Each structure stands twice: as C-alpha cells, then as structure tokens.
Coordinates of C-alpha atoms in Angstrom, one line a residue:
X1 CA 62.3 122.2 39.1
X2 CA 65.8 123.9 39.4
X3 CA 68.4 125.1 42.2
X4 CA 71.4 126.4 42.1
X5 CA 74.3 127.5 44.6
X6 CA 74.4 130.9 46.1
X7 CA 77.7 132.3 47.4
X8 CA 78.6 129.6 49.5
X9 CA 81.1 126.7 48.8
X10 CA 78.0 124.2 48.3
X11 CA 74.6 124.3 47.4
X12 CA 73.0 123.5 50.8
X13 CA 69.0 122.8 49.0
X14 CA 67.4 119.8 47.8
X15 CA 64.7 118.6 46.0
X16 CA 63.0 115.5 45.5
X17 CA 59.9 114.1 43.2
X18 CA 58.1 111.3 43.0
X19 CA 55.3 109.8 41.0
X20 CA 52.8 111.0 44.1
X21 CA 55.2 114.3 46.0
X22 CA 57.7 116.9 46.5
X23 CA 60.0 117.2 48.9
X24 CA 62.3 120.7 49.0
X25 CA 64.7 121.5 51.1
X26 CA 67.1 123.9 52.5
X27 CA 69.9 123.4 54.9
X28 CA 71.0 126.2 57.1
X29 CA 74.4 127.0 56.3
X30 CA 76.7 126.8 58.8
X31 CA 79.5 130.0 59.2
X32 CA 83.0 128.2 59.2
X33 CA 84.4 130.1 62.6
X34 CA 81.3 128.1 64.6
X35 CA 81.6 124.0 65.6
X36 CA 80.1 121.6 63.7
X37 CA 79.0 118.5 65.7
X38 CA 78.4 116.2 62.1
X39 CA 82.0 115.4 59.9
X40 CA 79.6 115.0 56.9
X41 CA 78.1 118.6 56.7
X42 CA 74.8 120.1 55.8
X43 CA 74.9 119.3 52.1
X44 CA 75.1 115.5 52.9
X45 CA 72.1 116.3 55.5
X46 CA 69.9 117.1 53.3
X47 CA 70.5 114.6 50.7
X48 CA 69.8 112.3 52.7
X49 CA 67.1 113.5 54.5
X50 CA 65.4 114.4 51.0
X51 CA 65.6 111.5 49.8
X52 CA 64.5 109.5 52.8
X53 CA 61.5 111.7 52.7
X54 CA 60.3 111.2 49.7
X55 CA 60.5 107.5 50.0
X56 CA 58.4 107.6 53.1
X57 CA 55.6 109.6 51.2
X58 CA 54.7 107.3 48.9
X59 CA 52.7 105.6 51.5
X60 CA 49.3 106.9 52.1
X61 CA 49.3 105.2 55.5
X62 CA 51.9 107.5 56.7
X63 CA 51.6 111.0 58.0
X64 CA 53.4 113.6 56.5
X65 CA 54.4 114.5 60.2
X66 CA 55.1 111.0 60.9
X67 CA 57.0 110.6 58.1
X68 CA 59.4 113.5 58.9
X69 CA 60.1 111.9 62.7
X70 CA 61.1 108.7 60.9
X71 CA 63.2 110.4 58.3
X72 CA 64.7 112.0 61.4
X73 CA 65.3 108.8 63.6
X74 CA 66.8 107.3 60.2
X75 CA 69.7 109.6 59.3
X76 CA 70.8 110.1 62.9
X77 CA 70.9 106.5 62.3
X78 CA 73.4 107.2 59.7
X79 CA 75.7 109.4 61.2
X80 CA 75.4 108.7 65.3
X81 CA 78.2 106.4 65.3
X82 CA 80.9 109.0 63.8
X83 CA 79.2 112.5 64.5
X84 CA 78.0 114.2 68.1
X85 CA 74.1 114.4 67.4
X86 CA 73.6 115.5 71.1
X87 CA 75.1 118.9 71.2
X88 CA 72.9 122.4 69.0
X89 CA 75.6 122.6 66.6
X90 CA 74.7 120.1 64.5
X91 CA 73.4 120.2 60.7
X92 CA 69.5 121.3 60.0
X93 CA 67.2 122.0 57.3
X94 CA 63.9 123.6 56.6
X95 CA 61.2 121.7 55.4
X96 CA 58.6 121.8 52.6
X97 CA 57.0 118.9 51.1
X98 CA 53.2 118.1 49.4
X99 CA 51.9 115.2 48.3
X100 CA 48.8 113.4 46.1
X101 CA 46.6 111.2 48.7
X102 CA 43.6 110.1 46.6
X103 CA 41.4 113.7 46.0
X104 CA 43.5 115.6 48.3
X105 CA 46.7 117.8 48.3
X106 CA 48.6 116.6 51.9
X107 CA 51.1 119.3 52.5
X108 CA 53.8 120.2 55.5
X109 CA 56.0 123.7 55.7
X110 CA 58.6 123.7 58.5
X111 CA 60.2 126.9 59.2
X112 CA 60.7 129.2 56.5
X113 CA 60.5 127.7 52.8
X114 CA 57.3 128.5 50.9
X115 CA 54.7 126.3 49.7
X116 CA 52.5 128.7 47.0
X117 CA 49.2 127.1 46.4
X118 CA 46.9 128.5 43.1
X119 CA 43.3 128.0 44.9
X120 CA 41.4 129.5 41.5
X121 CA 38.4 131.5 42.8
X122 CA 39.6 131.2 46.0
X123 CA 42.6 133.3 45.7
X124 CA 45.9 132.4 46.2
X125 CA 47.5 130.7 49.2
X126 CA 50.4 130.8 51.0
X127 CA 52.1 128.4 53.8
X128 CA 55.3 129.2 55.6
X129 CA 56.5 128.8 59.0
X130 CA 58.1 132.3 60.5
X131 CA 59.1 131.7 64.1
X132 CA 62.5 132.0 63.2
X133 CA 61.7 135.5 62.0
X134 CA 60.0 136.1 65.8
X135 CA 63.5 135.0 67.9
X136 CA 67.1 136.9 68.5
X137 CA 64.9 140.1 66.7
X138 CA 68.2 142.2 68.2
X139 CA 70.8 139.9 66.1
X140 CA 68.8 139.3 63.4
X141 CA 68.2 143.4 62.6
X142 CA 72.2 143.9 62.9
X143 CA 72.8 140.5 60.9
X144 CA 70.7 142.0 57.9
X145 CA 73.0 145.4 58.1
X146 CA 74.8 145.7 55.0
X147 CA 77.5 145.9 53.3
X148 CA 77.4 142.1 52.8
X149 CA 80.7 140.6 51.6
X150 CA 82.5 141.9 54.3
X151 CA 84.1 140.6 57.8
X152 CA 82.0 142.7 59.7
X153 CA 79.1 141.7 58.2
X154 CA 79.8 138.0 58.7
X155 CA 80.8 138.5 62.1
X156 CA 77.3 139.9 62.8
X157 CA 75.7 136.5 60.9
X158 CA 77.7 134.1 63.1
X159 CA 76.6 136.0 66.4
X160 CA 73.0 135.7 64.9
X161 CA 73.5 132.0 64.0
X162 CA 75.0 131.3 67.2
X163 CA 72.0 132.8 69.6
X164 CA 69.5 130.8 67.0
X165 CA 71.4 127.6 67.4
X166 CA 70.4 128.0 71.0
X167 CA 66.8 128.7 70.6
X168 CA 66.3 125.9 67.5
X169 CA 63.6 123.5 68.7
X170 CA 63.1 124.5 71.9
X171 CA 59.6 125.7 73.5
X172 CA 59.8 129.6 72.6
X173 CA 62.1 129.3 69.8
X174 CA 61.5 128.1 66.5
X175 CA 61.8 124.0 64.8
X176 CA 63.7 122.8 62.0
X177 CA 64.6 119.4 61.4
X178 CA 67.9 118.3 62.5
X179 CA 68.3 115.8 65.4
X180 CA 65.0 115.7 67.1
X181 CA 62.1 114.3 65.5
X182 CA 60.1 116.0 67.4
X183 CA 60.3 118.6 65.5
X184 CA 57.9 117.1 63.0
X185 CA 55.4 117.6 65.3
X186 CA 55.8 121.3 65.3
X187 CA 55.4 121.7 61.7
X188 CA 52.4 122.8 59.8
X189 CA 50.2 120.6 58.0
X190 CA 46.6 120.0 56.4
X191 CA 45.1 118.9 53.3
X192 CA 43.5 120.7 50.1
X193 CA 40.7 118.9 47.7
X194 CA 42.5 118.5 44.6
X195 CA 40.0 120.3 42.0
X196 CA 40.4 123.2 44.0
X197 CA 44.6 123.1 43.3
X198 CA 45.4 125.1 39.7
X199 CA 48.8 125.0 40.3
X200 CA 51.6 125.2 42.8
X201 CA 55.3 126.5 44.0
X202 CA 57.4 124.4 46.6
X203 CA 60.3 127.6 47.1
X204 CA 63.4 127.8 49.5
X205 CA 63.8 131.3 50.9
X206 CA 66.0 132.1 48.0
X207 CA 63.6 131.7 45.1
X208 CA 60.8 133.6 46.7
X209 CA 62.6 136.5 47.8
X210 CA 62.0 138.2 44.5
X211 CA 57.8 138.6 46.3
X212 CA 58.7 138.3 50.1
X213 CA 62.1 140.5 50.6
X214 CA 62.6 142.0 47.3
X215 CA 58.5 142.9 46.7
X216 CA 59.3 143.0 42.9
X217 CA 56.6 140.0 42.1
X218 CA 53.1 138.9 43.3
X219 CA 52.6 135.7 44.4
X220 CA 50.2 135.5 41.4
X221 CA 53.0 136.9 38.8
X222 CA 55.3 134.5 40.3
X223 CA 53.8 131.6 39.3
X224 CA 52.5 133.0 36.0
X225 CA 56.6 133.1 35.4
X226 CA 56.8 129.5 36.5
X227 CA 54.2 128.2 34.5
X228 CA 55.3 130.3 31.2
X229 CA 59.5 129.9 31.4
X230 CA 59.9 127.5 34.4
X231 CA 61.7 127.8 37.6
X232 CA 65.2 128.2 36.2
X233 CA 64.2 131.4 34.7
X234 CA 62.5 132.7 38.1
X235 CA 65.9 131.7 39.5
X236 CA 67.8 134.0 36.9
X237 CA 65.3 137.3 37.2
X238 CA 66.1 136.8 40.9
X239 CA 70.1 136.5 40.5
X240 CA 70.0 139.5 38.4
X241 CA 67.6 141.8 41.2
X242 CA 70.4 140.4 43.5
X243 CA 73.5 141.7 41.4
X244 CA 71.6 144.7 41.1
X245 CA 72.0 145.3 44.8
X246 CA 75.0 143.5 45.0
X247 CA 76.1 144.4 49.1
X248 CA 72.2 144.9 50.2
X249 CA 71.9 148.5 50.2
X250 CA 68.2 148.8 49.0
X251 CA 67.3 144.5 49.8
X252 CA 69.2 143.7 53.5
X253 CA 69.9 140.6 53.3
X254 CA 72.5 137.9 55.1
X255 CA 73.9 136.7 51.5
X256 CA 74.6 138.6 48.4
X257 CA 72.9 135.7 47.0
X258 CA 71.3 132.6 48.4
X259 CA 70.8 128.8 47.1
X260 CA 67.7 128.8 45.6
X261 CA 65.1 125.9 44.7
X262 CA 62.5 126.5 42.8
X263 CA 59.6 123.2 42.2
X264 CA 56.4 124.0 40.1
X265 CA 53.7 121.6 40.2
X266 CA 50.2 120.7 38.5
X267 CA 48.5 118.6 40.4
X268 CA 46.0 115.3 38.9
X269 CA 42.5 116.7 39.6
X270 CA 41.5 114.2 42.0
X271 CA 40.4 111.5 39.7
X272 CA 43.6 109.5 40.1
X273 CA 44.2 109.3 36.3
X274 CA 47.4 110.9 36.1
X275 CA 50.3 111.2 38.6
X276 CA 51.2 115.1 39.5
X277 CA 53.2 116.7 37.1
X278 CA 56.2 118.9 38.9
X279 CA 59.0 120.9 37.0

C-alpha cells in the first residue's frame, strides 16, 4: 500500500489493514475561503474514522454497513462537544473497504473511490459509487475548466464545493460519510466467493485516474503494475502523467495533483489458511 499528498497542505487519504480488511479513504478537501463546522479538520477525520473502521471489521457479526453507522456515531462522539456537527460544512470522506468473512470477499464503495476486483475468467470488476458525478453537472463542468493553479480556477472549485455541500446526503444528491450514519445505508455492498478473487486494488480517485480520467491504463494493466512494482510506483507513473499536463490542458481536472492511495491485495482462497495479503 502507499499514499502520498497532492498539492494541498495535508494528505487528506487514509488507509488501514488488518489481518482480515482494508479500509481506504479519502477526505474531501475543504477550500480555505468556505466554513468549517469541525476545529480538528478533515485529515484528523479520516484518521479516525479509518481506524475505527477497521477495528469494527474484524467482527464477522457485523455488517460492513453497520459497521460504517457505528464508526459514524463514534467519532461524532469525539468531536460533538468542541465542533458544530449539525450544520453541511462539516468534514467528509469517501469510503472503500473489503474484507475476508470465511469463503467470501465482503466489500463496500461509498461515493467515488475504486474497489478493482481480478475475477479470472470472469473478467475484471469494478465498484464505485458516482452520484457525485450526476449533481451540480453546471459547476462541476466549469470547476474542471483549466488553467488549474490559478484564482479563477479555485474560485470556480469553491462554488462547486459549496452547491455539493448542499446536496451531500440528501435524497437526490449523493452520500459520503461525514455526520450522518445514515449514510452507510446508501453505500454499495455484496460479497464475492473467494476462489473466484485473483487479486485486487482498493484506489482513491487519485491513483486510478491514470485508467478513469487520464485513459492511459486498463484496469487489467493497472493491476499488472501493482502486482509487478507495487502501488508506490503506480503512484509515481501517475505524478509524472500529471506534471506532464501540469494546469489540465489535455486531463481537466480540480487539482494539478491529488492525494493518492493506492492498496493491492491477494486474498486467502477461501480455505482460511492464511490471512489476506495487502501491499
């Protein structure tokens, strides 16, 4: 596994492994000229949401769903005393997190991280949430306008951030986790048999852009790099496409260069005779 910061003053992802899951991460960065309800800030979110989450999934008896509403209920807990949790301006992260339940794969994807599943014969498999791509299309297409780096251009990412804050978890809008667990219940989840897992890819936004915005990798030659130099070289072929284009001339995007999380894992084979491998 690797991640690394973007062009912001933090690195806003996270990612967590244990013995039995994955839990990645990606908190959605917050322009300074908008409030901020929370005095700790999205990089303390999502450390503590990670790692709340990935003590939760160790328990079989647990619900990756239900698992995310208690990691919820339990850092508001945290922070509900000093911060104003009831107000849209408030921290928030995507979600993406699989685990090892006996001869199945349990996974959950909310919003837009990228969970990359190698099904072998059956092709390969991907899992992402994109409402967010299907609200404030107007903002978002003027929000992507290049050249990035410059005032105007950030002045055209805090009016998209502001008309998203307003639609986040709400009935027509799109769900992240932040303050309302549920949100859990919007996310999407199932289960794979394990034999039928080769291999898989737990991605923030900014380590699969290289196949989703960038279209310079398949999914298939993305994990083949994964699985032959590891997820900090996928992260470096992706800052180099990146400082290629460096204000988003042929690749619109909202950063020069995002945080970027990268987990490869090789799952036991059902049997129960090895705990998952992830790197």
């Amino acid at each position: 596994m690797a991640s690394t910061q973007g062009v912001g003053t933090a690195n806003e992802d996270t990612v967590h492994v244990s013995p039995t899951g994955v839990v990645v991460l990606d908190g959605l960065s917050a322009p300074k000229d908008l409030p901020m309800g929370c005095i700790h800030g999205t990089p303390w979110f999502v450390r503590q949401l990670g790692t709340t989450l990935v003590n939760l999934i160790g328990d079989d008896e647990v619900s990756l769903r239900a698992a995310l509403r208690h990691a919820i209920t339990k850092v508001n807990n945290l922070h509900r005393d000093t911060c104003d949790l009831d107000q849209e301006a408030v921290p928030a992260s995507t979600v993406v997190m699989i685990r090892e339940r006996g001869d199945v794969l349990d996974y959950l994807v909310l919003s837009d991280n990228v969970l990359v599943l190698d099904l072998g014969s059956d092709g390969i498999r991907t899992i992402v949430d994109k409402r967010v791509e299907e609200v404030a299309a107007d903002e978002m297409q003027a929000a992507l306008r290049g050249p990035t780096g410059t005032a105007e251009h950030a002045a055209r990412v805090s009016q998209l951030v502001s008309v998203q804050r307003r639609l986040r978890n709400k009935p027509g809008g799109y769900w992240v986790a932040a303050t309302d667990p549920a949100a859990a219940d919007e996310a999407l989840t199932g289960s794979v048999e394990l034999t039928r897992v080769q291999q898989a890819a737990l991605l923030t936004d900014g380590a699969s852009r290289l196949v989703d915005s960038f279209d310079a990798l398949t999914w298939y030659e993305l994990l083949s790099l994964l699985r032959s130099e590891g997820p900090s070289a996928l992260i470096a072929r992706t800052r180099e496409a990146e400082l290629a284009d460096p204000v988003g001339e042929r690749w619109p995007r909202f950063k020069r260069s995002d945080d970027a999380t990268a987990a490869y894992v090789t799952p036991t084979r059902g049997h129960g005779d090895t705990p998952e491998s992830a790197r």
